[in-house]
């Protein structure tokens, strides 16, 4: 029975590059599994001030952007004819366009870099989107290892109102994958007994909501970066918060998350720690 939603779409950033085509495929599957609509967004811009352009030149560039967007929509219709899909052509930077759409989105899917970016700019405008979006952002990568059948999440506080836990459980359920939940204690902490009791109690409540998901839980006091690297290396999907509890507010995304965006060999879903208003379907999962 499809889960009722409030109409929030899965949004895919598409620029025609191989990375964005991979992200679009991932977004199509996400929309199909969740019974949600899909919005394909392409942002176009000219590298010079608008005042220096003749109107006919601007129209040529816009039409080029329209062709790129149409190729993405054609790809979606071939992959999943039953998915509700529409396109949106936006003038401006991809990051600004996607952040602007994020307030009304269930999830954003993007590649680790955009078309035309040199290899050394490995994550393009990804950090900007992940840092400022008002919904979870999936940075989609082609895994270098065979499918692991596992989703991983690392949390500092295992509160029952933690939306990222709901995301991780739902992704595992939809993919019929196992779920690895890691409790990140302060590094080098000597006594984790109280944290373990709280953590395991909260995880048990989520397990009751998702009885079909096989769960493995760990308590870790090692370097958080080291723990997450290891988890990503043996998972198909890693869910992380955009910043840790002790991270400064500036920059808007924490160093651990930045490392994962650059180095994780699997798809990473970044959840916003602030200014995120989960859709009613997530709130129902948390409160049920």
mmCIF file of C-alpha atoms in Angstrom:
data_model
loop_
_atom_site.group_PDB
_atom_site.id
_atom_site.type_symbol
_atom_site.label_atom_id
_atom_site.label_comp_id
_atom_site.label_asym_id
_atom_site.label_seq_id
_atom_site.Cartn_x
_atom_site.Cartn_y
_atom_site.Cartn_z
ATOM 1 C CA UNK A 1 0.000 0.000 0.000
ATOM 2 C CA UNK A 2 1.651 3.299 -1.062
ATOM 3 C CA UNK A 3 2.510 5.712 1.733
ATOM 4 C CA UNK A 4 0.441 8.860 1.402
ATOM 5 C CA UNK A 5 2.580 11.946 0.949
ATOM 6 C CA UNK A 6 1.964 15.673 0.884
ATOM 7 C CA UNK A 7 3.053 16.090 -2.720
ATOM 8 C CA UNK A 8 6.685 16.879 -1.998
ATOM 9 C CA UNK A 9 8.778 15.615 -4.919
ATOM 10 C CA UNK A 10 12.151 13.989 -5.141
ATOM 11 C CA UNK A 11 14.300 16.611 -6.905
ATOM 12 C CA UNK A 12 17.167 15.658 -9.223
ATOM 13 C CA UNK A 13 19.789 18.170 -10.338
ATOM 14 C CA UNK A 14 20.588 17.402 -13.980
ATOM 15 C CA UNK A 15 23.181 18.947 -16.306
ATOM 16 C CA UNK A 16 23.711 16.134 -18.778
ATOM 17 C CA UNK A 17 27.005 14.960 -17.269
ATOM 18 C CA UNK A 18 27.660 11.308 -16.501
ATOM 19 C CA UNK A 19 27.514 12.101 -12.775
ATOM 20 C CA UNK A 20 24.138 13.811 -13.064
ATOM 21 C CA UNK A 21 22.748 10.952 -15.168
ATOM 22 C CA UNK A 22 23.741 8.546 -12.406
ATOM 23 C CA UNK A 23 22.067 10.812 -9.829
ATOM 24 C CA UNK A 24 18.950 10.992 -11.983
ATOM 25 C CA UNK A 25 18.760 7.192 -12.190
ATOM 26 C CA UNK A 26 19.017 7.053 -8.397
ATOM 27 C CA UNK A 27 16.307 9.709 -8.037
ATOM 28 C CA UNK A 28 14.000 7.822 -10.414
ATOM 29 C CA UNK A 29 14.308 4.708 -8.286
ATOM 30 C CA UNK A 30 13.796 6.717 -5.099
ATOM 31 C CA UNK A 31 10.624 8.309 -6.465
ATOM 32 C CA UNK A 32 9.356 4.950 -7.703
ATOM 33 C CA UNK A 33 9.960 3.202 -4.391
ATOM 34 C CA UNK A 34 8.360 6.017 -2.387
ATOM 35 C CA UNK A 35 5.399 6.601 -4.740
ATOM 36 C CA UNK A 36 6.454 10.243 -5.020
ATOM 37 C CA UNK A 37 6.608 12.630 -7.988
ATOM 38 C CA UNK A 38 9.970 13.525 -9.512
ATOM 39 C CA UNK A 39 11.150 17.025 -10.395
ATOM 40 C CA UNK A 40 14.139 17.297 -12.751
ATOM 41 C CA UNK A 41 15.899 20.660 -12.466
ATOM 42 C CA UNK A 42 18.431 22.153 -14.861
ATOM 43 C CA UNK A 43 20.058 25.519 -14.144
ATOM 44 C CA UNK A 44 21.556 27.509 -16.994
ATOM 45 C CA UNK A 45 23.735 30.597 -16.872
ATOM 46 C CA UNK A 46 26.042 32.660 -19.029
ATOM 47 C CA UNK A 47 29.546 33.378 -17.695
ATOM 48 C CA UNK A 48 29.182 37.126 -18.372
ATOM 49 C CA UNK A 49 26.909 39.799 -16.880
ATOM 50 C CA UNK A 50 23.413 39.798 -18.349
ATOM 51 C CA UNK A 51 23.822 43.430 -19.411
ATOM 52 C CA UNK A 52 26.497 42.390 -21.932
ATOM 53 C CA UNK A 53 24.190 39.960 -23.719
ATOM 54 C CA UNK A 54 21.866 40.614 -26.598
ATOM 55 C CA UNK A 55 18.363 39.179 -26.028
ATOM 56 C CA UNK A 56 18.795 36.722 -28.893
ATOM 57 C CA UNK A 57 22.012 35.369 -27.323
ATOM 58 C CA UNK A 58 20.265 34.810 -24.006
ATOM 59 C CA UNK A 59 17.477 32.961 -25.800
ATOM 60 C CA UNK A 60 19.986 30.670 -27.536
ATOM 61 C CA UNK A 61 21.566 29.742 -24.209
ATOM 62 C CA UNK A 62 18.154 29.186 -22.637
ATOM 63 C CA UNK A 63 17.157 26.883 -25.479
ATOM 64 C CA UNK A 64 20.369 24.907 -25.020
ATOM 65 C CA UNK A 65 19.444 24.487 -21.373
ATOM 66 C CA UNK A 66 15.951 23.380 -22.382
ATOM 67 C CA UNK A 67 17.418 20.659 -24.604
ATOM 68 C CA UNK A 68 19.540 19.369 -21.717
ATOM 69 C CA UNK A 69 16.483 19.293 -19.460
ATOM 70 C CA UNK A 70 14.379 17.561 -22.107
ATOM 71 C CA UNK A 71 17.031 14.853 -22.470
ATOM 72 C CA UNK A 72 16.765 14.218 -18.727
ATOM 73 C CA UNK A 73 12.966 14.005 -18.887
ATOM 74 C CA UNK A 74 13.197 11.574 -21.799
ATOM 75 C CA UNK A 75 15.579 9.440 -19.769
ATOM 76 C CA UNK A 76 13.129 9.332 -16.851
ATOM 77 C CA UNK A 77 10.185 8.343 -19.049
ATOM 78 C CA UNK A 78 12.203 5.526 -20.579
ATOM 79 C CA UNK A 79 13.380 4.254 -17.189
ATOM 80 C CA UNK A 80 10.062 4.489 -15.336
ATOM 81 C CA UNK A 81 7.031 5.423 -17.439
ATOM 82 C CA UNK A 82 4.711 5.360 -14.414
ATOM 83 C CA UNK A 83 6.683 7.892 -12.340
ATOM 84 C CA UNK A 84 5.082 11.330 -12.318
ATOM 85 C CA UNK A 85 7.753 13.676 -13.629
ATOM 86 C CA UNK A 86 8.073 17.310 -14.588
ATOM 87 C CA UNK A 87 10.985 19.558 -15.450
ATOM 88 C CA UNK A 88 12.040 22.967 -14.243
ATOM 89 C CA UNK A 89 14.441 25.226 -16.107
ATOM 90 C CA UNK A 90 16.062 27.851 -13.868
ATOM 91 C CA UNK A 91 18.396 30.694 -14.734
ATOM 92 C CA UNK A 92 21.275 30.880 -12.253
ATOM 93 C CA UNK A 93 23.739 28.600 -10.516
ATOM 94 C CA UNK A 94 22.822 24.959 -9.893
ATOM 95 C CA UNK A 95 23.439 25.309 -6.156
ATOM 96 C CA UNK A 96 21.151 28.331 -5.811
ATOM 97 C CA UNK A 97 18.436 26.656 -7.876
ATOM 98 C CA UNK A 98 18.477 23.440 -5.848
ATOM 99 C CA UNK A 99 18.608 25.201 -2.491
ATOM 100 C CA UNK A 100 15.651 27.298 -3.604
ATOM 101 C CA UNK A 101 13.664 24.154 -4.422
ATOM 102 C CA UNK A 102 14.692 22.296 -1.272
ATOM 103 C CA UNK A 103 12.078 23.869 1.001
ATOM 104 C CA UNK A 104 9.297 22.055 -0.840
ATOM 105 C CA UNK A 105 11.228 18.843 -1.620
ATOM 106 C CA UNK A 106 11.308 15.466 0.089
ATOM 107 C CA UNK A 107 14.885 14.828 -1.039
ATOM 108 C CA UNK A 108 17.452 16.199 -3.490
ATOM 109 C CA UNK A 109 19.711 13.939 -5.567
ATOM 110 C CA UNK A 110 22.873 15.324 -7.156
ATOM 111 C CA UNK A 111 26.179 14.074 -8.502
ATOM 112 C CA UNK A 112 29.514 14.732 -6.784
ATOM 113 C CA UNK A 113 30.448 17.283 -9.436
ATOM 114 C CA UNK A 114 28.860 18.973 -12.417
ATOM 115 C CA UNK A 115 29.525 19.139 -16.124
ATOM 116 C CA UNK A 116 32.744 20.897 -17.055
ATOM 117 C CA UNK A 117 34.303 20.828 -13.599
ATOM 118 C CA UNK A 118 37.986 19.851 -13.631
ATOM 119 C CA UNK A 119 38.870 16.655 -11.834
ATOM 120 C CA UNK A 120 40.445 18.467 -8.904
ATOM 121 C CA UNK A 121 37.078 20.071 -8.066
ATOM 122 C CA UNK A 122 35.847 16.687 -6.923
ATOM 123 C CA UNK A 123 32.586 17.776 -5.313
ATOM 124 C CA UNK A 124 31.723 20.860 -7.371
ATOM 125 C CA UNK A 125 28.856 22.814 -5.759
ATOM 126 C CA UNK A 126 27.855 19.761 -3.726
ATOM 127 C CA UNK A 127 29.029 21.207 -0.414
ATOM 128 C CA UNK A 128 27.027 24.394 -0.991
ATOM 129 C CA UNK A 129 23.846 22.428 -1.664
ATOM 130 C CA UNK A 130 24.372 20.050 1.270
ATOM 131 C CA UNK A 131 25.181 22.953 3.594
ATOM 132 C CA UNK A 132 22.164 25.118 2.804
ATOM 133 C CA UNK A 133 19.379 22.814 1.594
ATOM 134 C CA UNK A 134 16.233 22.549 3.720
ATOM 135 C CA UNK A 135 15.816 18.829 3.064
ATOM 136 C CA UNK A 136 18.111 15.779 2.890
ATOM 137 C CA UNK A 137 20.608 15.768 0.004
ATOM 138 C CA UNK A 138 21.800 12.540 -1.632
ATOM 139 C CA UNK A 139 25.231 12.787 -3.256
ATOM 140 C CA UNK A 140 25.145 9.832 -5.618
ATOM 141 C CA UNK A 141 28.278 7.883 -6.468
ATOM 142 C CA UNK A 142 28.883 4.768 -8.491
ATOM 143 C CA UNK A 143 30.215 2.274 -5.968
ATOM 144 C CA UNK A 144 33.559 0.669 -6.696
ATOM 145 C CA UNK A 145 32.619 -2.536 -4.886
ATOM 146 C CA UNK A 146 29.834 -5.111 -5.334
ATOM 147 C CA UNK A 147 26.460 -4.307 -3.809
ATOM 148 C CA UNK A 148 26.713 -4.745 -0.051
ATOM 149 C CA UNK A 149 22.991 -4.820 0.762
ATOM 150 C CA UNK A 150 23.579 -2.442 3.665
ATOM 151 C CA UNK A 151 22.588 1.097 4.679
ATOM 152 C CA UNK A 152 24.692 2.761 7.401
ATOM 153 C CA UNK A 153 23.995 5.705 9.696
ATOM 154 C CA UNK A 154 26.036 7.307 12.449
ATOM 155 C CA UNK A 155 24.284 9.337 15.155
ATOM 156 C CA UNK A 156 25.505 11.192 18.212
ATOM 157 C CA UNK A 157 22.162 11.273 19.996
ATOM 158 C CA UNK A 158 19.691 8.476 19.384
ATOM 159 C CA UNK A 159 16.604 10.497 20.250
ATOM 160 C CA UNK A 160 13.336 9.116 18.937
ATOM 161 C CA UNK A 161 12.619 12.416 17.176
ATOM 162 C CA UNK A 162 15.763 12.126 15.061
ATOM 163 C CA UNK A 163 14.597 12.411 11.417
ATOM 164 C CA UNK A 164 17.809 10.912 10.039
ATOM 165 C CA UNK A 165 17.055 7.630 11.820
ATOM 166 C CA UNK A 166 13.716 7.526 10.048
ATOM 167 C CA UNK A 167 15.435 8.163 6.728
ATOM 168 C CA UNK A 168 17.942 5.366 7.315
ATOM 169 C CA UNK A 169 15.280 2.845 8.338
ATOM 170 C CA UNK A 170 13.071 3.779 5.402
ATOM 171 C CA UNK A 171 15.941 3.508 2.901
ATOM 172 C CA UNK A 172 16.850 0.086 4.300
ATOM 173 C CA UNK A 173 13.234 -1.080 4.123
ATOM 174 C CA UNK A 174 12.735 0.144 0.575
ATOM 175 C CA UNK A 175 15.950 -1.512 -0.594
ATOM 176 C CA UNK A 176 15.429 -4.664 1.473
ATOM 177 C CA UNK A 177 18.861 -3.995 2.944
ATOM 178 C CA UNK A 178 20.365 -4.460 6.375
ATOM 179 C CA UNK A 179 20.890 -1.360 8.518
ATOM 180 C CA UNK A 180 24.053 -0.572 10.446
ATOM 181 C CA UNK A 181 23.461 2.035 13.192
ATOM 182 C CA UNK A 182 26.551 3.490 14.846
ATOM 183 C CA UNK A 183 26.389 5.482 18.069
ATOM 184 C CA UNK A 184 29.227 8.018 18.001
ATOM 185 C CA UNK A 185 30.378 8.611 21.567
ATOM 186 C CA UNK A 186 32.986 11.244 22.424
ATOM 187 C CA UNK A 187 36.309 10.113 21.021
ATOM 188 C CA UNK A 188 38.362 8.047 23.487
ATOM 189 C CA UNK A 189 35.515 7.963 26.029
ATOM 190 C CA UNK A 190 36.203 5.393 28.766
ATOM 191 C CA UNK A 191 32.664 4.612 29.993
ATOM 192 C CA UNK A 192 29.931 4.168 27.379
ATOM 193 C CA UNK A 193 27.502 2.082 29.431
ATOM 194 C CA UNK A 194 24.842 4.747 29.937
ATOM 195 C CA UNK A 195 25.051 5.842 26.314
ATOM 196 C CA UNK A 196 24.723 2.212 25.208
ATOM 197 C CA UNK A 197 21.588 1.676 27.310
ATOM 198 C CA UNK A 198 19.888 4.794 25.896
ATOM 199 C CA UNK A 199 21.007 3.997 22.381
ATOM 200 C CA UNK A 200 19.852 0.384 22.395
ATOM 201 C CA UNK A 201 16.511 1.345 23.964
ATOM 202 C CA UNK A 202 15.834 3.897 21.247
ATOM 203 C CA UNK A 203 16.955 1.570 18.459
ATOM 204 C CA UNK A 204 14.563 -1.091 19.785
ATOM 205 C CA UNK A 205 11.647 1.326 19.356
ATOM 206 C CA UNK A 206 12.597 1.917 15.725
ATOM 207 C CA UNK A 207 12.950 -1.831 15.198
ATOM 208 C CA UNK A 208 9.326 -2.232 16.284
ATOM 209 C CA UNK A 209 8.293 0.247 13.582
ATOM 210 C CA UNK A 210 10.381 -1.563 10.973
ATOM 211 C CA UNK A 211 10.222 -5.265 11.875
ATOM 212 C CA UNK A 212 11.445 -6.378 8.436
ATOM 213 C CA UNK A 213 14.738 -4.452 8.669
ATOM 214 C CA UNK A 214 17.722 -6.405 9.945
ATOM 215 C CA UNK A 215 19.617 -4.113 12.334
ATOM 216 C CA UNK A 216 23.199 -4.165 13.584
ATOM 217 C CA UNK A 217 24.164 -1.554 16.190
ATOM 218 C CA UNK A 218 27.601 -0.472 17.350
ATOM 219 C CA UNK A 219 28.986 1.848 20.027
ATOM 220 C CA UNK A 220 32.116 3.641 18.829
ATOM 221 C CA UNK A 221 34.688 5.838 20.579
ATOM 222 C CA UNK A 222 37.216 5.906 17.752
ATOM 223 C CA UNK A 223 37.754 8.877 15.452
ATOM 224 C CA UNK A 224 34.421 9.708 13.870
ATOM 225 C CA UNK A 225 36.023 10.122 10.447
ATOM 226 C CA UNK A 226 37.693 6.731 10.754
ATOM 227 C CA UNK A 227 34.433 5.074 11.834
ATOM 228 C CA UNK A 228 32.466 6.601 8.972
ATOM 229 C CA UNK A 229 35.114 5.754 6.388
ATOM 230 C CA UNK A 230 34.958 2.123 7.468
ATOM 231 C CA UNK A 231 31.140 2.099 7.433
ATOM 232 C CA UNK A 232 30.973 3.691 3.965
ATOM 233 C CA UNK A 233 33.445 1.185 2.579
ATOM 234 C CA UNK A 234 31.072 -1.699 3.333
ATOM 235 C CA UNK A 235 27.728 -0.025 2.615
ATOM 236 C CA UNK A 236 25.678 1.055 -0.392
ATOM 237 C CA UNK A 237 24.343 4.165 1.333
ATOM 238 C CA UNK A 238 25.619 6.273 4.230
ATOM 239 C CA UNK A 239 23.366 8.716 6.131
ATOM 240 C CA UNK A 240 25.157 11.539 7.982
ATOM 241 C CA UNK A 241 24.198 14.835 9.608
ATOM 242 C CA UNK A 242 25.580 17.992 8.035
ATOM 243 C CA UNK A 243 27.464 18.830 11.216
ATOM 244 C CA UNK A 244 28.307 17.292 14.549
ATOM 245 C CA UNK A 245 27.172 18.636 17.883
ATOM 246 C CA UNK A 246 30.416 20.493 18.620
ATOM 247 C CA UNK A 247 30.967 21.902 15.115
ATOM 248 C CA UNK A 248 30.965 25.711 14.808
ATOM 249 C CA UNK A 249 28.044 27.271 12.961
ATOM 250 C CA UNK A 250 30.449 28.694 10.383
ATOM 251 C CA UNK A 251 31.176 26.967 8.068
ATOM 252 C CA UNK A 252 27.656 25.688 7.547
ATOM 253 C CA UNK A 253 28.796 22.105 7.069
ATOM 254 C CA UNK A 254 31.023 20.186 9.469
ATOM 255 C CA UNK A 255 34.476 18.773 8.716
ATOM 256 C CA UNK A 256 33.406 15.135 9.154
ATOM 257 C CA UNK A 257 30.597 15.556 6.647
ATOM 258 C CA UNK A 258 32.950 17.301 4.217
ATOM 259 C CA UNK A 259 35.376 14.395 4.393
ATOM 260 C CA UNK A 260 32.581 11.935 3.658
ATOM 261 C CA UNK A 261 31.397 13.970 0.684
ATOM 262 C CA UNK A 262 34.924 13.911 -0.742
ATOM 263 C CA UNK A 263 36.032 10.407 0.140
ATOM 264 C CA UNK A 264 33.080 8.077 0.750
ATOM 265 C CA UNK A 265 32.993 5.331 -1.905
ATOM 266 C CA UNK A 266 29.199 5.068 -1.712
ATOM 267 C CA UNK A 267 26.188 7.374 -1.999
ATOM 268 C CA UNK A 268 25.937 9.775 0.959
ATOM 269 C CA UNK A 269 22.667 11.278 2.232
ATOM 270 C CA UNK A 270 23.282 14.481 4.202
ATOM 271 C CA UNK A 271 20.537 15.514 6.620
ATOM 272 C CA UNK A 272 20.226 19.163 7.686
ATOM 273 C CA UNK A 273 20.622 19.894 11.384
ATOM 274 C CA UNK A 274 18.756 23.195 11.177
ATOM 275 C CA UNK A 275 15.843 24.743 9.303
ATOM 276 C CA UNK A 276 14.461 21.384 8.223
ATOM 277 C CA UNK A 277 10.732 20.828 8.487
ATOM 278 C CA UNK A 278 10.151 17.138 7.736
ATOM 279 C CA UNK A 279 7.127 16.337 5.632
ATOM 280 C CA UNK A 280 4.050 14.917 7.398
ATOM 281 C CA UNK A 281 5.012 11.397 6.318
ATOM 282 C CA UNK A 282 8.307 11.643 8.269
ATOM 283 C CA UNK A 283 6.566 13.155 11.284
ATOM 284 C CA UNK A 284 4.080 10.288 11.270
ATOM 285 C CA UNK A 285 6.959 7.785 11.267
ATOM 286 C CA UNK A 286 8.668 9.506 14.191
ATOM 287 C CA UNK A 287 5.517 9.795 16.298
ATOM 288 C CA UNK A 288 3.917 6.449 15.496
#
